[in-house]
Each structure stands twice: as C-alpha cells, then as structure tokens.
Coordinates of C-alpha atoms and ligand atoms in Angstrom, one line a residue:
M1 CA 11.5 -89.3 -66.4
I2 CA 13.9 -90.3 -63.3
V3 CA 13.4 -87.0 -61.0
P4 CA 16.8 -85.9 -58.9
S5 CA 16.3 -86.1 -55.6
L6 CA 18.2 -86.5 -52.5
S7 CA 20.2 -89.2 -51.0
Q8 CA 19.7 -91.2 -47.8
Q9 CA 23.4 -90.0 -47.3
D10 CA 22.9 -86.5 -47.9
V11 CA 19.2 -86.5 -45.8
E12 CA 21.9 -87.8 -43.0
L13 CA 23.9 -84.4 -43.6
L14 CA 21.5 -82.5 -43.7
R15 CA 19.8 -83.9 -40.2
A16 CA 23.3 -83.6 -38.7
D17 CA 24.0 -80.0 -39.3
T18 CA 20.3 -79.0 -37.8
P19 CA 21.1 -79.4 -34.1
G20 CA 17.2 -79.0 -33.2
V21 CA 15.8 -82.5 -34.9
G22 CA 17.0 -84.8 -32.3
Q23 CA 14.8 -82.8 -29.7
L24 CA 11.8 -82.5 -31.5
I25 CA 9.6 -83.0 -35.2
H26 CA 9.7 -79.8 -36.6
F27 CA 6.4 -79.4 -39.6
N28 CA 6.1 -75.4 -39.1
N29 CA 9.2 -74.5 -42.1
A30 CA 6.5 -72.1 -43.1
G31 CA 7.3 -70.6 -40.3
T32 CA 10.9 -71.1 -39.5
G33 CA 13.3 -73.5 -40.7
L34 CA 14.9 -75.3 -38.0
A35 CA 18.5 -73.0 -38.1
L36 CA 21.5 -74.5 -40.2
Q37 CA 24.5 -74.8 -37.7
T38 CA 26.7 -73.1 -40.0
S39 CA 24.3 -70.3 -40.5
L40 CA 23.8 -70.2 -36.5
H41 CA 27.6 -70.4 -36.5
A42 CA 28.6 -67.9 -38.4
V43 CA 25.9 -65.0 -36.8
K44 CA 27.2 -66.1 -33.5
Q45 CA 30.7 -65.7 -34.6
H46 CA 30.4 -62.2 -36.2
L47 CA 28.4 -61.3 -33.5
D48 CA 30.9 -61.9 -30.6
L49 CA 33.8 -60.4 -33.1
E50 CA 31.6 -57.2 -32.7
A51 CA 31.7 -57.4 -28.9
K52 CA 35.4 -58.1 -29.5
I53 CA 36.5 -55.4 -32.1
G54 CA 33.7 -53.4 -32.6
G55 CA 31.0 -53.1 -35.3
Y56 CA 31.9 -50.8 -37.8
E57 CA 35.1 -52.9 -38.0
A58 CA 34.3 -56.0 -37.6
A59 CA 31.9 -55.2 -40.6
A60 CA 34.9 -54.3 -43.0
S61 CA 36.6 -57.8 -41.6
A62 CA 34.0 -59.4 -43.4
K63 CA 33.6 -58.4 -46.5
A64 CA 34.2 -61.2 -48.4
E65 CA 31.2 -62.9 -46.9
L66 CA 28.7 -59.4 -47.2
D67 CA 30.2 -59.4 -50.7
G68 CA 29.1 -63.3 -50.8
F69 CA 25.7 -62.5 -49.9
Y70 CA 24.8 -61.4 -52.9
T71 CA 26.5 -63.7 -55.5
A72 CA 24.4 -66.3 -52.9
L73 CA 21.6 -64.9 -53.4
A74 CA 21.5 -64.2 -57.2
A75 CA 22.5 -68.0 -57.5
L76 CA 19.4 -69.0 -55.8
I77 CA 17.0 -67.0 -58.3
G78 CA 19.2 -66.7 -61.7
S79 CA 19.9 -62.7 -61.5
K80 CA 23.4 -60.5 -60.6
P81 CA 24.3 -60.4 -57.6
H82 CA 24.4 -56.3 -58.8
E83 CA 20.5 -56.8 -58.7
I84 CA 19.9 -57.6 -55.0
A85 CA 19.4 -56.2 -52.2
Y86 CA 19.3 -56.7 -48.6
V87 CA 16.3 -55.6 -47.2
E88 CA 14.9 -56.7 -43.1
N89 CA 12.5 -58.7 -43.9
A90 CA 10.9 -59.8 -47.5
T91 CA 7.7 -57.9 -46.1
R92 CA 9.4 -54.9 -46.7
A93 CA 11.1 -56.0 -49.6
W94 CA 8.2 -56.4 -50.9
D95 CA 7.4 -53.0 -49.9
M96 CA 10.7 -51.3 -50.9
A97 CA 9.4 -52.3 -54.6
F98 CA 5.6 -52.0 -54.3
Y99 CA 5.9 -48.8 -52.8
A100 CA 8.1 -47.9 -54.9
I101 CA 5.9 -47.7 -58.3
D102 CA 3.6 -43.9 -59.1
F103 CA 0.7 -45.5 -59.0
R104 CA -2.0 -43.2 -60.6
E105 CA -6.2 -43.2 -60.5
G106 CA -7.8 -45.7 -62.1
D107 CA -4.6 -47.8 -62.1
R108 CA -5.1 -50.7 -61.7
I109 CA -3.7 -54.3 -59.9
V110 CA -4.6 -57.7 -61.2
T111 CA -3.6 -60.3 -58.0
G112 CA -4.7 -63.7 -56.6
R113 CA -6.6 -65.2 -53.7
A114 CA -3.4 -66.2 -52.3
E115 CA -2.2 -63.0 -52.1
Y116 CA -0.5 -62.5 -49.0
V117 CA -2.5 -61.1 -46.3
S118 CA -0.1 -57.6 -45.9
N119 CA 0.1 -57.5 -49.4
Y120 CA -3.3 -57.5 -49.9
V121 CA -3.4 -54.5 -46.9
A122 CA -0.9 -51.8 -49.1
F123 CA -3.1 -52.8 -51.5
L124 CA -6.0 -50.8 -50.1
Q125 CA -4.0 -48.3 -48.0
M126 CA -2.5 -47.8 -52.0
K127 CA -6.6 -47.7 -52.7
R128 CA -7.4 -45.3 -50.2
R129 CA -4.0 -43.2 -51.1
K130 CA -4.8 -43.3 -55.1
G131 CA -7.7 -44.8 -55.6
I132 CA -6.1 -47.4 -57.7
K133 CA -8.9 -50.8 -58.6
I134 CA -7.7 -54.2 -57.1
D135 CA -8.4 -56.7 -59.2
I136 CA -8.5 -60.1 -58.3
V137 CA -7.9 -63.3 -60.5
E138 CA -9.9 -66.6 -59.4
D139 CA -8.9 -69.4 -59.0
D140 CA -9.2 -72.3 -62.0
A141 CA -10.4 -75.9 -61.2
D142 CA -7.8 -77.6 -59.8
G143 CA -7.3 -73.6 -57.5
Q144 CA -4.9 -72.3 -58.6
I145 CA -4.5 -68.8 -60.4
D146 CA -6.7 -68.5 -63.4
L147 CA -4.9 -67.9 -66.7
K148 CA -7.5 -67.2 -68.9
Q149 CA -9.3 -64.9 -66.5
L150 CA -5.8 -63.4 -66.0
Q151 CA -5.5 -62.6 -69.4
S152 CA -9.2 -60.8 -69.6
A153 CA -8.1 -58.9 -65.8
I154 CA -5.7 -57.0 -68.0
T155 CA -6.7 -53.4 -69.2
P156 CA -4.8 -50.5 -70.4
R157 CA -4.8 -49.4 -66.8
T158 CA -3.1 -52.4 -65.3
R159 CA -0.3 -51.1 -63.4
L160 CA 1.1 -54.8 -61.8
I161 CA 0.3 -57.9 -61.8
A162 CA 1.6 -59.4 -57.6
L163 CA 1.7 -62.5 -57.5
T164 CA 1.9 -65.4 -54.0
H165 CA 4.0 -68.1 -55.6
I166 CA 3.7 -70.0 -52.8
P167 CA 0.3 -69.5 -50.1
T168 CA 1.3 -69.5 -46.1
F169 CA -2.1 -71.3 -45.7
S170 CA -1.6 -73.6 -48.5
G171 CA 0.5 -76.1 -50.3
L172 CA -0.6 -74.6 -54.2
I173 CA 2.3 -73.7 -55.7
N174 CA 0.6 -71.0 -58.4
P175 CA 2.0 -71.0 -62.3
A176 CA 4.4 -67.9 -61.7
E177 CA 5.9 -68.4 -64.8
D178 CA 2.4 -69.0 -67.4
V179 CA 1.4 -65.5 -65.3
G180 CA 5.1 -64.1 -66.6
E181 CA 4.0 -65.0 -69.7
I182 CA 1.3 -63.2 -70.0
A183 CA 2.7 -60.4 -67.6
R184 CA 5.4 -59.6 -70.8
K185 CA 3.0 -60.3 -73.7
A186 CA 1.2 -57.3 -72.4
G187 CA 4.3 -55.4 -70.9
V188 CA 2.9 -55.0 -67.2
L189 CA 5.5 -55.2 -64.5
Y190 CA 5.5 -58.4 -62.0
L191 CA 5.3 -58.5 -58.8
L192 CA 6.4 -62.3 -56.9
D193 CA 5.8 -62.6 -53.2
A194 CA 8.9 -65.9 -53.2
C195 CA 8.4 -66.0 -49.6
Q196 CA 7.9 -69.5 -49.2
S197 CA 9.7 -70.6 -52.3
A198 CA 12.8 -69.5 -51.6
G199 CA 14.5 -72.2 -50.4
Q200 CA 11.5 -74.9 -51.0
I201 CA 12.0 -75.1 -55.0
P202 CA 14.2 -74.3 -57.3
L203 CA 13.2 -70.5 -58.4
S204 CA 14.4 -68.6 -61.8
V205 CA 13.4 -65.2 -62.8
S206 CA 14.5 -65.8 -66.3
E207 CA 12.4 -68.2 -66.4
I208 CA 9.7 -67.0 -64.1
G209 CA 9.5 -63.3 -65.9
C210 CA 9.2 -61.1 -63.0
Q211 CA 11.2 -58.1 -62.5
M212 CA 10.6 -57.6 -58.6
L213 CA 11.0 -60.6 -55.7
S214 CA 10.7 -60.7 -52.2
G215 CA 12.1 -63.5 -49.8
T216 CA 13.1 -64.0 -46.2
G217 CA 15.2 -65.5 -44.7
R218 CA 13.7 -67.2 -42.3
K219 CA 11.3 -70.1 -43.5
Y220 CA 12.7 -72.1 -46.5
L221 CA 15.9 -71.2 -46.4
R222 CA 17.0 -71.5 -43.0
G223 CA 18.7 -68.2 -42.5
P224 CA 18.5 -66.1 -39.6
R225 CA 14.8 -63.8 -38.1
G226 CA 14.8 -60.5 -39.4
T227 CA 16.7 -61.5 -42.6
G228 CA 14.9 -60.6 -46.0
F229 CA 16.2 -60.0 -50.1
L230 CA 14.1 -58.3 -52.8
Y231 CA 15.4 -58.7 -56.3
V232 CA 14.9 -55.3 -58.4
S233 CA 15.8 -56.2 -62.5
D234 CA 17.7 -53.7 -63.7
Q235 CA 15.6 -53.4 -66.8
V236 CA 12.2 -52.1 -64.6
L237 CA 15.5 -49.5 -61.9
D238 CA 14.2 -46.4 -64.1
Q239 CA 10.7 -47.0 -63.9
L240 CA 10.8 -47.3 -59.9
D241 CA 11.5 -44.7 -57.0
P242 CA 12.5 -46.1 -53.8
P243 CA 9.7 -45.1 -50.9
F244 CA 12.3 -44.1 -48.8
V245 CA 16.1 -42.7 -49.1
D246 CA 18.8 -42.8 -46.4
L247 CA 23.3 -42.5 -46.8
Q248 CA 23.0 -46.0 -48.5
S249 CA 20.8 -45.7 -51.2
A250 CA 21.4 -42.4 -51.9
E251 CA 24.9 -40.3 -53.1
W252 CA 24.1 -36.8 -51.4
I253 CA 25.6 -34.0 -54.2
D254 CA 24.9 -31.0 -53.3
E255 CA 22.2 -28.8 -51.4
K256 CA 20.4 -29.3 -53.8
T257 CA 20.9 -33.1 -55.8
Y258 CA 20.7 -36.2 -54.5
R259 CA 21.2 -39.5 -57.1
L260 CA 20.5 -43.0 -55.8
V261 CA 22.8 -45.5 -56.2
P262 CA 23.3 -48.5 -59.3
G263 CA 21.5 -51.3 -59.3
A264 CA 19.7 -52.9 -56.5
R265 CA 21.6 -51.6 -53.8
R266 CA 18.8 -48.4 -54.2
F267 CA 16.7 -50.4 -52.1
E268 CA 19.0 -51.0 -48.9
T269 CA 18.9 -49.1 -46.2
W270 CA 22.6 -48.5 -44.4
E271 CA 22.0 -50.7 -41.0
R272 CA 21.3 -53.7 -41.4
Y273 CA 21.9 -56.9 -38.5
V274 CA 25.4 -57.5 -40.8
A275 CA 25.5 -60.6 -38.6
G276 CA 22.0 -61.6 -40.1
Q277 CA 23.4 -60.7 -43.8
I278 CA 26.3 -62.9 -42.9
G279 CA 24.4 -65.9 -42.2
L280 CA 21.6 -65.6 -44.6
G281 CA 24.9 -66.0 -47.8
V282 CA 25.8 -69.6 -45.7
A283 CA 22.0 -70.8 -45.6
T284 CA 21.9 -69.7 -49.0
T285 CA 25.3 -71.3 -50.1
Y286 CA 24.5 -74.4 -48.5
A287 CA 20.6 -74.9 -49.7
I288 CA 22.6 -74.3 -53.2
G289 CA 25.3 -77.1 -52.4
F290 CA 22.7 -79.6 -52.2
G291 CA 20.6 -78.6 -55.4
M292 CA 17.7 -76.5 -55.4
E293 CA 16.1 -78.9 -57.8
R294 CA 17.0 -82.3 -55.6
I295 CA 15.7 -80.5 -52.3
G296 CA 12.9 -79.1 -53.9
N297 CA 11.5 -82.3 -55.0
R298 CA 11.9 -84.2 -51.7
I299 CA 9.8 -81.5 -50.3
C300 CA 7.1 -81.5 -52.8
A301 CA 7.8 -85.8 -52.1
L302 CA 7.3 -86.1 -48.7
G303 CA 4.5 -83.6 -48.7
A304 CA 2.1 -85.7 -51.3
Q305 CA 3.3 -88.3 -48.7
L306 CA 1.6 -86.8 -45.8
R307 CA -1.3 -86.1 -47.4
S308 CA -1.7 -90.0 -48.8
E309 CA -1.8 -91.0 -45.0
L310 CA -3.9 -88.1 -43.8
K311 CA -6.2 -88.9 -46.5
G312 CA -6.6 -93.0 -44.7
I313 CA -7.2 -91.1 -41.2
T314 CA -11.3 -91.4 -41.0
G315 CA -12.6 -87.2 -40.4
S316 CA -9.7 -85.9 -41.3
N317 CA -9.9 -83.8 -44.4
L318 CA -7.3 -81.9 -46.2
H319 CA -7.2 -78.4 -48.3
D320 CA -4.4 -77.7 -50.4
K321 CA -4.7 -76.4 -53.3
G322 CA -3.2 -75.9 -57.0
A323 CA -1.8 -78.5 -59.9
R324 CA 0.7 -78.4 -58.5
K325 CA 1.9 -78.9 -54.7
G326 CA 5.1 -78.1 -52.3
G327 CA 5.3 -79.1 -49.1
I328 CA 3.1 -77.2 -47.7
V329 CA 0.1 -79.3 -46.5
T330 CA -3.6 -78.2 -44.3
F331 CA -5.7 -80.1 -43.1
T332 CA -8.2 -80.0 -40.6
L333 CA -9.8 -83.6 -37.8
E334 CA -13.3 -83.8 -37.5
G335 CA -14.4 -82.5 -34.4
E336 CA -11.7 -80.5 -33.4
P337 CA -10.6 -77.4 -33.5
A338 CA -7.4 -76.5 -35.8
E339 CA -5.4 -73.9 -32.6
Q340 CA -6.6 -77.7 -30.5
T341 CA -5.7 -80.2 -32.7
K342 CA -2.1 -77.5 -32.4
S343 CA -1.1 -77.9 -28.6
R344 CA -2.1 -82.1 -28.5
L345 CA 0.3 -82.4 -31.7
S346 CA 3.0 -80.2 -29.6
E347 CA 2.7 -82.5 -25.8
S348 CA 4.0 -85.1 -28.5
S349 CA 6.9 -82.5 -28.7
I350 CA 5.7 -81.2 -32.8
N351 CA 5.3 -78.6 -33.9
V352 CA 3.5 -77.4 -36.5
S353 CA 0.7 -74.0 -37.6
V354 CA -2.5 -72.5 -37.8
S355 CA -3.3 -70.4 -40.7
T356 CA -6.1 -68.6 -40.3
A357 CA -9.4 -66.2 -42.1
S358 CA -7.3 -63.4 -40.7
S359 CA -4.5 -64.5 -42.5
A360 CA -6.9 -65.2 -46.0
R361 CA -9.7 -63.0 -46.2
I362 CA -10.2 -63.6 -49.9
D363 CA -9.6 -67.2 -49.7
L364 CA -10.2 -69.4 -46.7
P365 CA -13.4 -68.2 -45.9
E366 CA -14.6 -68.3 -49.1
R367 CA -14.3 -72.5 -48.9
G368 CA -16.1 -71.9 -45.3
L369 CA -12.7 -72.2 -44.0
D370 CA -11.8 -70.6 -40.2
S371 CA -8.8 -71.6 -39.4
V372 CA -6.7 -75.0 -41.1
V373 CA -3.6 -76.5 -39.4
R374 CA -0.6 -76.5 -41.2
A375 CA 2.1 -78.8 -40.6
S376 CA 4.9 -77.8 -43.3
L377 CA 8.1 -80.2 -44.5
H378 CA 11.7 -79.5 -45.3
A379 CA 14.2 -81.9 -47.1
Y380 CA 15.7 -82.2 -43.1
N381 CA 12.2 -83.9 -42.3
T382 CA 12.1 -88.1 -43.2
E383 CA 9.5 -90.7 -43.6
D384 CA 9.7 -91.6 -40.3
E385 CA 8.8 -88.4 -38.7
I386 CA 5.5 -88.5 -41.0
E387 CA 4.7 -91.8 -39.5
L388 CA 4.8 -91.1 -36.1
F389 CA 3.0 -87.6 -36.6
V390 CA 0.0 -89.2 -38.8
K391 CA -0.1 -92.0 -35.1
A392 CA 0.1 -88.9 -33.1
L393 CA -2.8 -87.6 -35.3
R394 CA -3.9 -91.6 -35.1
R395 CA -4.4 -91.0 -31.4
I396 CA -5.5 -87.1 -31.5
G397 CA -8.5 -88.0 -33.6
E398 CA -9.9 -91.4 -32.0
K399 CA -9.7 -89.5 -28.4
S400 CA -8.3 -92.2 -27.0
P401 CA -5.5 -91.6 -24.1
R402 CA -2.7 -89.9 -24.7
K403 CA 1.2 -91.2 -24.7
Ligands
PLP1 C1 5.3 -65.2 -44.7 C2 5.7 -64.6 -44.7 C3 5.6 -62.8 -46.0 C4 6.7 -62.4 -44.5 O1 7.9 -62.4 -44.4 P1 9.0 -61.6 -42.8 O2 10.5 -61.8 -43.8 O3 7.8 -62.6 -42.3 O4 8.6 -60.7 -43.4 C5 5.2 -62.8 -46.9 N1 5.0 -63.4 -47.9 C6 4.0 -65.0 -47.3 C7 3.9 -65.9 -48.6 C8 4.7 -65.5 -46.4 O5 4.0 -66.7 -46.1

C-alpha cells in the first residue's frame, strides 16, 4: 500500500511559511506549534484594523473570515459548520461539554490512563459535587486503552466515556474509532479530547463516533494561543445544558424566559479574541490544503525515525506506548534528569519540553517515571533536524564538551 506523504517540495513550502524555522529546531509542537506566517499575518492585520477603525467595526468587516472559521474547523473534523463552537482554549471547550451533562449521584464516567490532567480534576470535582464514580480502564499489552476492559466497564449507570485521543505525555494514539463503536452500541455519550490530534492526524467525527470533541489552536494546528474549539453533534444538543449562558448562547425573550440559540454556538461566549478566531481559521484551512492524511503520515514517519535513532544512543530509554504512534516522542537519558536534558538541548537552540508526573498521575507514576523529555515533531520538521538533534543528544549523553 502506498502511504501518501508530503513531497520534498511541500516540506520546503511549509518551511517557507514558518518564520521560526531558520532560528532554531522546534521539537515542541505539542506545546505550541511554530506560528504559520499567513495565520500570524491575519491576526496582526485584524488587530491593526481594530486599532484603525474600531473593534466592532473591524469584526463586522471580517464577517467572511469569521464564518470561514466554522467551515474550516468543520472540514477538519468532518462535521457541519453549525456543530462547531469557538472557545478561548481547549480546556474551556471540553468543560463546556462536560459540565453540560446533568450528572446524578451514582452515575459513572469511564476513562483511560492517558486522560488529560485538567479533565481528570474535573471528574474529581464532579465526584465531590454529585457523587459520581470514575472507572479507569487499564492499558492493553500495547499500552493503548484496553477495549475488552472498556466494554466490560460499561454499566447501566455509565453516562460518559471520556477519552484523550493522544496524550500530552506520550506518542500513543488511542483507538478512538474502536472506542466509538463501543460507545455507540452501549448508547453512552462519548467526549473526545482531540487537543494533540487536531492538526497532527486526520479526524472524522463520523468515523470516530464521538458526539463531543475539543481541540486547541496553539498546538498542531499552529494557530494563535488563546484559541480553541468544540464540536457538539446535533444529535445530543437536547441532552446538554450549557453550564454558562450569555447573550451569544441564549436569546433573552422576556422577564421569565430565555431560549438557547440553535447549534453548537450555545456553547460560545459573545466576547472573544476575534483576531484569534480569524487566525485559527486561516491555519486550519492551510493544513487542509496540504491534506491531513499526508501531514499525518509525515508526522508519524518523523516520529518513527526519531524513535529509531534514539534506540541507537546508549543510555537512552524510550517511553512511548501504543500500537499506533504519532509525532510525540518521549524518552529519558540514564543519569540525567529530564529537565537537564531539556536545558542542555536549549543551549544548542533545540526546543523540547518535559512532561512530569504532576500532569499524568494515573500514567507516569504507574510506570515508575516522574518526568520524561518530550520531543514533538511537526510536518515542517526535517530528517536533517532529527540528525542534528540526535548529535546534540549524543554529546550530552557522552558528557563531552558541548558545542
Ligand atoms: C494541551 C492539552 C489540553 C489543553 O489545551 P488548552 O488549549 O491549553 O486548554 C487538553 N488536552 C490535552 C490532551 C492537551 O494536550
């Protein structure tokens, strides 16, 4: 089977559109992707317009771009535009869906070990407030969510399956589609945290079968910080009550009544980072233009290349799990704390991040890890950058004089 990937020419185009690439090696795309020139330009242009003609007036003149945000995000995940909400970040987007569920005492949430820290603390808050139960499904032999266990964890009281598609602290890609199949058969709500997968791999809500999905602008989509989105399927709108309402999400009818607006916009607020919405729309359209399948295949191939090179370094330990792996590569070097590896790489103008147990309480400690180095690759990264990265790491590993 031929795996469609980006051509050399595509990669050169991607790099030409990424102002940061000339200055450093950015392997921290799971933190923030390096800004895309056209998205950055759109943001700046709108801010300038606001300064020049006024914020309301600028927004009115940008109606097409603001509408374009909804069509772009819908195209990215295969939904309808009115099933998309613009939210200030992925955390609040996820919250707007989660806290919209009317949990009762004794209701159960099923989740996996990859679950994002903020989601899990929200489960704990809901447990304290309403007396819900949290069922954690173990990993299977490959390190992804165990589908058999998931199946048997579902009870008549299960209200929600909450899954993190790609964790922030590992190369794992969870089998979101298989989970969706189980959710569909059981008739249970399914909320997918697609923060690291949006822009990294292709997403299709109809294939995944989730009714709610959250994503961020700042990571693999390479949009502005302080932007995010939420997908809510038409099919579950009447089961969800937005935790907050305002003049955007609801219409004030009279002294006694308000009415929620149609579609996912009932999860939005009126006041927003307008330039950010435009910028995220531009960045998303750009990614779709290259094709998410091709982008995803390249990112996964670069991740595989880095893992295989790391295996060749004595004293390095790889920590990625999963039958299917993406562009996030986690590792440690023997005898060197992750934080030190990060700061030494930084001296060679290489950006990586560190994932700590405090953000992964039900995963990293289970594996005897308190922190790991996280190198997260994007399609604009290159094979040559991986070589330079590994060279820099070797120097660190061998403790020879740096540079
Ligand atoms: C980064 C991240 C989030 C939070 O995204 P924000 O836009 O910063 O709120 C949520 N889930 C996962 C898996 C993440 O990696």
